[in-house]
Amino acid sequence: MHTVWHDVRYGIRALVKSPGYTAAAVLTLALGIGINTTVFSFSMPFLFPQLPFADPDRVMMIWTANPTRGWNKTLASWPDVDDWKRRNQSFADLAASVPVTRAMAGTEATPVSVQRVTANYFSVLGVKPAVGRMFAPDEDRPGRDGVVLISHSYWQRRFGGDPGAINHIVRLDGQPYSIIGVAPKEFWFPTVVDVWVPLVIDTARAPRERRMLLTVGRLRPGVTAALARADLAAIAEALDHTYPDTNGGWEVRPVTVSEEILNNNAGLLLTFLSLAVGFVLLIVCINVANLSLARSQVRERELAIRTVLGAGRGRLVRQLLTESALLSLAAGTLGLLFAHWGVTTLVALNVDNWPLLARLGVDWSAAAFTLGVSLLTAVMVGLMPAIRAARLDLNGTIKEGGAAIGGTRFNRFARGLVIGEIALTLPLLILAGLSIRTIVALQRIDWGFRTDRVLTLRVALPEERYTAHQLPDTYRAILDRIEQVAGVESVAATSALPSIGGRGSTTVAVAIEGRPITAPRDRPWAIQVAVTSGYFQALRIPLLSGRVITDDDRAGTLPVAVVSRSMQRRYFADRDPVGERLQAGRSADSAEWLTIVGVVDDVRADNRRGAPAPYLYVAMPQRPARDVAVVISTATAPRSLAPALRDAIQQIDRDITLRDITTLDQFIEQGLGPTAMFASIMIVFAAAALLLTLVGLYGVVAFSVSRRTQEIGIRMAVGAAPRDVLTMVLRQSLTLAVIGMVVGLVLGYGLSRALSSALYGVGVNSTDVMLFAAVGGVLAACAMMASYLPARRAARVDPLVALRYE
């Protein structure tokens, strides 16, 4: 123990005597360790999620899918959920909710987020209230639904945490609700919500094809997730046979909550993120190892003399490893501070996108990880100098007196490290280039509709105030009033926005006049959306033939429809279908006949990879909807018009409020958030790796040149020109770069292939080859720049001075 303590004290003195080396090594290692700890802390909630309810491993989310139509993850209809509840043998209970919306709460200027849930929602999740009570079993029935549960954060924000908020009346979109309870502080699911409202469903009128419910279920004791999947698959098959018009080809895909958290390639992206930071740490270690090797060259005579005086080789190795451990521990401490800053930034930027990050912090597991990484870097940084110390040539070193200290041996080690550094940097640059390409490709997607300067909002007319036959005229009055607001170019209403996951749209079976009715599974289908006049103009969806829906397409007139190009290609052999008739509905052969009056271009909506889905647009006045979305094309910043739009609508009826105010641009950016964030982080890591590599290459070349001063002087004394020396140094450094790039290109190719499923627009094609070539050229140019200054210094050596150099 005394010997170890002596090594520690000696190591501290040695590091203090070299403040420049110590500061550079600690800061460099701290950067690498801090980045790794940040990504570790970021990844842990996804890999080992701590969910805010009891026994999360027993909770499953139940999605539906229709592979023949290219839909791998959709919501469920209430009749399907009801059938699952009654027929399954695997779940203790099932609950449902609708996607989160926004509502105006009283006089608050900012809308609150609202989720409508069945009364058993919280009991299925196993959540107990922090204050008050949860919903009673019958509070999702008409007349009993005037109650709400509020989140802990909204309770603090709106009521200052006052327990007296219970029984307080809050108005949402003009309707009064009584607060009955406050959810636990840590609760969120499936996202952050301010208010929960009972979901009232008219079970007798709920259409089976209207898939709008997110379903969760708690497994019975002893039932596994595999058994539950088999159970629901059997029920889905039975529904397929019983209701072929609406359930033909539809599957049920239950997943555990943990599986859902890692969906959408999150697991793959986290793997690559971890791999990237691992590369950065290796590059950092290589840089510091090069520094340590250079320093050990200076200390070789010291180490040789200590050996002659009786110090064993093992003692020297232990001494050098102790010094590297001290460096790494100091760097780990500073790295924890860097990680704290990084984690705080991630939390501030992404809580809304990933609620799991709301409680993210540098905890004991991150500290343990940092300690482990620090010890690993200590070994990696100190290993090479320790090996060299163990192989020290005592006679040669003492005789040379440091004058020609092992240039060849040092160069072999240092050059090998630089090759490895470049081989690790190039894959990061390739992934960064692919990430940039992905962001650019996503921004250049032809969605088929205008996204810039388009404001969207939702308006729902209270059922007790407006009857079904009043809806068309009321919405027409609202649109006319909005159109008068300064800055509005055009306005229209629709049952479903093209980029909002199909909310308000309906998948319908289609029967075309003059064609035989096929089996339900094989029938044509389309996504039906109700729109008003001006819809295609507001979103700039091009008209290909015929006409669009106009104000003349009112109730009582000829029922009309507009089809998309993909529907034309699929079901009309790409001929012009204007004038033909079709039926569309739950049972296509019994629905009213629609006359096709036009063909418009496709919208991609959520399907940016595959072929566009067939769309069928009907006239909203002929098929009224109570809850509609309004699209407003503006000549100015869309958000700036929100107050004026709210005033314009309230001039018609003060109880009508605006919800879900956003722009199409913002919605698309939210949908691309995880991918864009991954790409941004990859770009930062690649830039850091490139900078570290250039610093390392510069240091190796500069140190090599300084140790070869006599050799260079002799070369110039016997006739070598400065240009020859410059070329020699550049050629040697570029040889290292080329060898490293060859290895890096092989590694980068493999990584890009593995990542192709997670990043849009990534594949092995001519563009990728060009990208690889461009990245290699950039790295080669940077290597040339890093080597040029030491090479130029070598070319300016004075032979007379060099020959006297020691």
PDB file of N, CA, C and O in Angstrom, residues 353 442-447 449-457 497-500 539-540 631-634 636-639 660-673 676:
ATOM      1  N   ASN A 353     -41.131  16.010 -27.008  1.00  0.00           N
ATOM      2  CA  ASN A 353     -41.064  14.896 -27.947  1.00  0.00           C
ATOM      3  C   ASN A 353     -40.906  13.558 -27.229  1.00  0.00           C
ATOM      4  O   ASN A 353     -41.480  12.557 -27.642  1.00  0.00           O
ATOM      5  N   LEU A 442     -35.575  14.870 -46.549  1.00  0.00           N
ATOM      6  CA  LEU A 442     -36.866  15.037 -45.882  1.00  0.00           C
ATOM      7  C   LEU A 442     -37.454  16.416 -46.159  1.00  0.00           C
ATOM      8  O   LEU A 442     -38.667  16.568 -46.323  1.00  0.00           O
ATOM      9  N   GLN A 443     -36.583  17.414 -46.203  1.00  0.00           N
ATOM     10  CA  GLN A 443     -37.067  18.757 -46.478  1.00  0.00           C
ATOM     11  C   GLN A 443     -37.509  18.924 -47.928  1.00  0.00           C
ATOM     12  O   GLN A 443     -38.316  19.798 -48.238  1.00  0.00           O
ATOM     13  N   ARG A 444     -36.989  18.069 -48.801  1.00  0.00           N
ATOM     14  CA  ARG A 444     -37.321  18.185 -50.222  1.00  0.00           C
ATOM     15  C   ARG A 444     -38.424  17.224 -50.653  1.00  0.00           C
ATOM     16  O   ARG A 444     -38.721  17.125 -51.844  1.00  0.00           O
ATOM     17  N   ILE A 445     -38.998  16.487 -49.706  1.00  0.00           N
ATOM     18  CA  ILE A 445     -40.070  15.568 -50.073  1.00  0.00           C
ATOM     19  C   ILE A 445     -41.219  16.348 -50.697  1.00  0.00           C
ATOM     20  O   ILE A 445     -41.644  17.380 -50.183  1.00  0.00           O
ATOM     21  N   ASP A 446     -41.682  15.848 -51.801  1.00  0.00           N
ATOM     22  CA  ASP A 446     -42.858  16.450 -52.428  1.00  0.00           C
ATOM     23  C   ASP A 446     -44.092  15.855 -51.757  1.00  0.00           C
ATOM     24  O   ASP A 446     -44.578  14.791 -52.138  1.00  0.00           O
ATOM     25  N   TRP A 447     -44.577  16.537 -50.724  1.00  0.00           N
ATOM     26  CA  TRP A 447     -45.725  16.033 -49.995  1.00  0.00           C
ATOM     27  C   TRP A 447     -46.994  16.072 -50.834  1.00  0.00           C
ATOM     28  O   TRP A 447     -47.987  15.421 -50.494  1.00  0.00           O
ATOM     29  N   PHE A 449     -48.649  18.820 -51.316  1.00  0.00           N
ATOM     30  CA  PHE A 449     -49.454  19.961 -50.885  1.00  0.00           C
ATOM     31  C   PHE A 449     -48.531  21.019 -50.303  1.00  0.00           C
ATOM     32  O   PHE A 449     -47.396  20.744 -49.926  1.00  0.00           O
ATOM     33  N   ARG A 450     -49.030  22.207 -50.237  1.00  0.00           N
ATOM     34  CA  ARG A 450     -48.245  23.325 -49.710  1.00  0.00           C
ATOM     35  C   ARG A 450     -48.099  23.195 -48.201  1.00  0.00           C
ATOM     36  O   ARG A 450     -49.049  22.895 -47.492  1.00  0.00           O
ATOM     37  N   THR A 451     -46.890  23.426 -47.692  1.00  0.00           N
ATOM     38  CA  THR A 451     -46.674  23.387 -46.250  1.00  0.00           C
ATOM     39  C   THR A 451     -46.247  24.735 -45.682  1.00  0.00           C
ATOM     40  O   THR A 451     -46.405  24.968 -44.481  1.00  0.00           O
ATOM     41  N   ASP A 452     -45.717  25.615 -46.517  1.00  0.00           N
ATOM     42  CA  ASP A 452     -45.261  26.902 -46.005  1.00  0.00           C
ATOM     43  C   ASP A 452     -46.432  27.878 -45.922  1.00  0.00           C
ATOM     44  O   ASP A 452     -47.325  27.888 -46.762  1.00  0.00           O
ATOM     45  N   ARG A 453     -46.420  28.685 -44.895  1.00  0.00           N
ATOM     46  CA  ARG A 453     -47.424  29.726 -44.667  1.00  0.00           C
ATOM     47  C   ARG A 453     -48.851  29.165 -44.712  1.00  0.00           C
ATOM     48  O   ARG A 453     -49.741  29.742 -45.335  1.00  0.00           O
ATOM     49  N   VAL A 454     -49.039  28.013 -44.073  1.00  0.00           N
ATOM     50  CA  VAL A 454     -50.368  27.427 -43.938  1.00  0.00           C
ATOM     51  C   VAL A 454     -50.642  27.195 -42.458  1.00  0.00           C
ATOM     52  O   VAL A 454     -49.922  26.439 -41.793  1.00  0.00           O
ATOM     53  N   LEU A 455     -51.644  27.862 -41.931  1.00  0.00           N
ATOM     54  CA  LEU A 455     -52.049  27.689 -40.538  1.00  0.00           C
ATOM     55  C   LEU A 455     -53.213  26.705 -40.488  1.00  0.00           C
ATOM     56  O   LEU A 455     -54.100  26.736 -41.341  1.00  0.00           O
ATOM     57  N   THR A 456     -53.188  25.834 -39.515  1.00  0.00           N
ATOM     58  CA  THR A 456     -54.284  24.882 -39.345  1.00  0.00           C
ATOM     59  C   THR A 456     -54.849  25.004 -37.936  1.00  0.00           C
ATOM     60  O   THR A 456     -54.125  25.323 -36.993  1.00  0.00           O
ATOM     61  N   LEU A 457     -56.113  24.747 -37.819  1.00  0.00           N
ATOM     62  CA  LEU A 457     -56.772  24.743 -36.520  1.00  0.00           C
ATOM     63  C   LEU A 457     -58.012  23.862 -36.627  1.00  0.00           C
ATOM     64  O   LEU A 457     -58.475  23.539 -37.725  1.00  0.00           O
ATOM     65  N   LEU A 497     -56.679  16.570 -42.096  1.00  0.00           N
ATOM     66  CA  LEU A 497     -55.505  17.166 -42.716  1.00  0.00           C
ATOM     67  C   LEU A 497     -54.642  16.059 -43.315  1.00  0.00           C
ATOM     68  O   LEU A 497     -54.527  14.976 -42.745  1.00  0.00           O
ATOM     69  N   PRO A 498     -54.014  16.319 -44.447  1.00  0.00           N
ATOM     70  CA  PRO A 498     -53.266  15.248 -45.115  1.00  0.00           C
ATOM     71  C   PRO A 498     -52.039  14.779 -44.366  1.00  0.00           C
ATOM     72  O   PRO A 498     -51.529  13.701 -44.637  1.00  0.00           O
ATOM     73  N   SER A 499     -51.541  15.563 -43.408  1.00  0.00           N
ATOM     74  CA  SER A 499     -50.310  15.178 -42.718  1.00  0.00           C
ATOM     75  C   SER A 499     -50.536  14.830 -41.260  1.00  0.00           C
ATOM     76  O   SER A 499     -49.597  14.719 -40.494  1.00  0.00           O
ATOM     77  N   ILE A 500     -51.744  14.636 -40.840  1.00  0.00           N
ATOM     78  CA  ILE A 500     -52.018  14.378 -39.422  1.00  0.00           C
ATOM     79  C   ILE A 500     -52.559  12.973 -39.236  1.00  0.00           C
ATOM     80  O   ILE A 500     -53.639  12.756 -38.756  1.00  0.00           O
ATOM     81  N   LEU A 539     -54.180  24.436 -50.337  1.00  0.00           N
ATOM     82  CA  LEU A 539     -53.004  23.581 -50.169  1.00  0.00           C
ATOM     83  C   LEU A 539     -52.236  23.399 -51.471  1.00  0.00           C
ATOM     84  O   LEU A 539     -51.242  22.665 -51.498  1.00  0.00           O
ATOM     85  N   ARG A 540     -52.708  24.047 -52.526  1.00  0.00           N
ATOM     86  CA  ARG A 540     -52.045  23.994 -53.829  1.00  0.00           C
ATOM     87  C   ARG A 540     -51.860  22.554 -54.303  1.00  0.00           C
ATOM     88  O   ARG A 540     -50.781  22.165 -54.768  1.00  0.00           O
ATOM     89  N   VAL A 631     -57.907  24.905 -42.881  1.00  0.00           N
ATOM     90  CA  VAL A 631     -56.589  25.216 -43.435  1.00  0.00           C
ATOM     91  C   VAL A 631     -56.645  26.633 -43.986  1.00  0.00           C
ATOM     92  O   VAL A 631     -57.568  26.998 -44.712  1.00  0.00           O
ATOM     93  N   ILE A 632     -55.648  27.423 -43.594  1.00  0.00           N
ATOM     94  CA  ILE A 632     -55.649  28.847 -43.946  1.00  0.00           C
ATOM     95  C   ILE A 632     -54.324  29.170 -44.609  1.00  0.00           C
ATOM     96  O   ILE A 632     -53.263  29.101 -43.973  1.00  0.00           O
ATOM     97  N   SER A 633     -54.380  29.494 -45.880  1.00  0.00           N
ATOM     98  CA  SER A 633     -53.198  29.933 -46.611  1.00  0.00           C
ATOM     99  C   SER A 633     -53.019  31.427 -46.370  1.00  0.00           C
ATOM    100  O   SER A 633     -53.961  32.209 -46.562  1.00  0.00           O
ATOM    101  N   THR A 634     -51.815  31.810 -45.918  1.00  0.00           N
ATOM    102  CA  THR A 634     -51.594  33.193 -45.500  1.00  0.00           C
ATOM    103  C   THR A 634     -50.518  33.858 -46.348  1.00  0.00           C
ATOM    104  O   THR A 634     -49.657  33.191 -46.936  1.00  0.00           O
ATOM    105  N   THR A 636     -48.638  36.141 -44.818  1.00  0.00           N
ATOM    106  CA  THR A 636     -47.690  36.586 -43.807  1.00  0.00           C
ATOM    107  C   THR A 636     -47.412  35.429 -42.855  1.00  0.00           C
ATOM    108  O   THR A 636     -47.834  34.298 -43.103  1.00  0.00           O
ATOM    109  N   ALA A 637     -46.698  35.699 -41.765  1.00  0.00           N
ATOM    110  CA  ALA A 637     -46.389  34.650 -40.801  1.00  0.00           C
ATOM    111  C   ALA A 637     -47.688  34.079 -40.232  1.00  0.00           C
ATOM    112  O   ALA A 637     -48.487  34.824 -39.646  1.00  0.00           O
ATOM    113  N   PRO A 638     -47.938  32.775 -40.392  1.00  0.00           N
ATOM    114  CA  PRO A 638     -49.239  32.220 -39.990  1.00  0.00           C
ATOM    115  C   PRO A 638     -49.563  32.435 -38.520  1.00  0.00           C
ATOM    116  O   PRO A 638     -50.705  32.769 -38.175  1.00  0.00           O
ATOM    117  N   ARG A 639     -48.594  32.255 -37.633  1.00  0.00           N
ATOM    118  CA  ARG A 639     -48.857  32.359 -36.198  1.00  0.00           C
ATOM    119  C   ARG A 639     -49.364  33.742 -35.803  1.00  0.00           C
ATOM    120  O   ARG A 639     -50.125  33.880 -34.847  1.00  0.00           O
ATOM    121  N   ASP A 660     -55.856  23.125 -31.381  1.00  0.00           N
ATOM    122  CA  ASP A 660     -54.769  22.548 -32.190  1.00  0.00           C
ATOM    123  C   ASP A 660     -54.234  23.534 -33.218  1.00  0.00           C
ATOM    124  O   ASP A 660     -54.052  23.200 -34.396  1.00  0.00           O
ATOM    125  N   ILE A 661     -53.974  24.754 -32.777  1.00  0.00           N
ATOM    126  CA  ILE A 661     -53.434  25.753 -33.700  1.00  0.00           C
ATOM    127  C   ILE A 661     -51.969  25.425 -33.973  1.00  0.00           C
ATOM    128  O   ILE A 661     -51.146  25.383 -33.064  1.00  0.00           O
ATOM    129  N   THR A 662     -51.651  25.195 -35.221  1.00  0.00           N
ATOM    130  CA  THR A 662     -50.270  24.906 -35.598  1.00  0.00           C
ATOM    131  C   THR A 662     -50.126  25.182 -37.086  1.00  0.00           C
ATOM    132  O   THR A 662     -51.081  25.545 -37.765  1.00  0.00           O
ATOM    133  N   THR A 663     -48.929  25.027 -37.584  1.00  0.00           N
ATOM    134  CA  THR A 663     -48.694  25.160 -39.018  1.00  0.00           C
ATOM    135  C   THR A 663     -48.295  23.794 -39.563  1.00  0.00           C
ATOM    136  O   THR A 663     -47.805  22.930 -38.831  1.00  0.00           O
ATOM    137  N   LEU A 664     -48.490  23.601 -40.839  1.00  0.00           N
ATOM    138  CA  LEU A 664     -48.087  22.337 -41.448  1.00  0.00           C
ATOM    139  C   LEU A 664     -46.578  22.152 -41.363  1.00  0.00           C
ATOM    140  O   LEU A 664     -46.087  21.044 -41.176  1.00  0.00           O
ATOM    141  N   ASP A 665     -45.832  23.232 -41.502  1.00  0.00           N
ATOM    142  CA  ASP A 665     -44.381  23.148 -41.360  1.00  0.00           C
ATOM    143  C   ASP A 665     -43.996  22.627 -39.974  1.00  0.00           C
ATOM    144  O   ASP A 665     -43.132  21.755 -39.841  1.00  0.00           O
ATOM    145  N   GLN A 666     -44.618  23.184 -38.950  1.00  0.00           N
ATOM    146  CA  GLN A 666     -44.285  22.780 -37.586  1.00  0.00           C
ATOM    147  C   GLN A 666     -44.647  21.328 -37.330  1.00  0.00           C
ATOM    148  O   GLN A 666     -43.909  20.599 -36.659  1.00  0.00           O
ATOM    149  N   PHE A 667     -45.769  20.897 -37.870  1.00  0.00           N
ATOM    150  CA  PHE A 667     -46.150  19.513 -37.658  1.00  0.00           C
ATOM    151  C   PHE A 667     -45.158  18.558 -38.309  1.00  0.00           C
ATOM    152  O   PHE A 667     -44.767  17.549 -37.730  1.00  0.00           O
ATOM    153  N   ILE A 668     -44.748  18.875 -39.517  1.00  0.00           N
ATOM    154  CA  ILE A 668     -43.785  18.016 -40.205  1.00  0.00           C
ATOM    155  C   ILE A 668     -42.464  18.000 -39.453  1.00  0.00           C
ATOM    156  O   ILE A 668     -41.830  16.953 -39.292  1.00  0.00           O
ATOM    157  N   GLU A 669     -42.029  19.154 -38.939  1.00  0.00           N
ATOM    158  CA  GLU A 669     -40.796  19.205 -38.166  1.00  0.00           C
ATOM    159  C   GLU A 669     -40.895  18.351 -36.910  1.00  0.00           C
ATOM    160  O   GLU A 669     -39.934  17.681 -36.515  1.00  0.00           O
ATOM    161  N   GLN A 670     -42.068  18.353 -36.250  1.00  0.00           N
ATOM    162  CA  GLN A 670     -42.250  17.518 -35.069  1.00  0.00           C
ATOM    163  C   GLN A 670     -42.153  16.042 -35.435  1.00  0.00           C
ATOM    164  O   GLN A 670     -41.564  15.245 -34.712  1.00  0.00           O
ATOM    165  N   GLY A 671     -42.731  15.673 -36.565  1.00  0.00           N
ATOM    166  CA  GLY A 671     -42.665  14.284 -36.983  1.00  0.00           C
ATOM    167  C   GLY A 671     -41.256  13.848 -37.329  1.00  0.00           C
ATOM    168  O   GLY A 671     -40.915  12.677 -37.191  1.00  0.00           O
ATOM    169  N   LEU A 672     -40.425  14.788 -37.778  1.00  0.00           N
ATOM    170  CA  LEU A 672     -39.054  14.463 -38.133  1.00  0.00           C
ATOM    171  C   LEU A 672     -38.096  14.701 -36.979  1.00  0.00           C
ATOM    172  O   LEU A 672     -36.882  14.538 -37.155  1.00  0.00           O
ATOM    173  N   GLY A 673     -38.627  15.050 -35.802  1.00  0.00           N
ATOM    174  CA  GLY A 673     -37.781  15.424 -34.677  1.00  0.00           C
ATOM    175  C   GLY A 673     -36.713  14.416 -34.316  1.00  0.00           C
ATOM    176  O   GLY A 673     -35.523  14.747 -34.261  1.00  0.00           O
ATOM    177  N   ALA A 676     -34.100  14.120 -37.129  1.00  0.00           N
ATOM    178  CA  ALA A 676     -33.314  15.347 -37.247  1.00  0.00           C
ATOM    179  C   ALA A 676     -32.353  15.495 -36.072  1.00  0.00           C
ATOM    180  O   ALA A 676     -31.206  15.928 -36.239  1.00  0.00           O
TER     181      ALA A 676
END
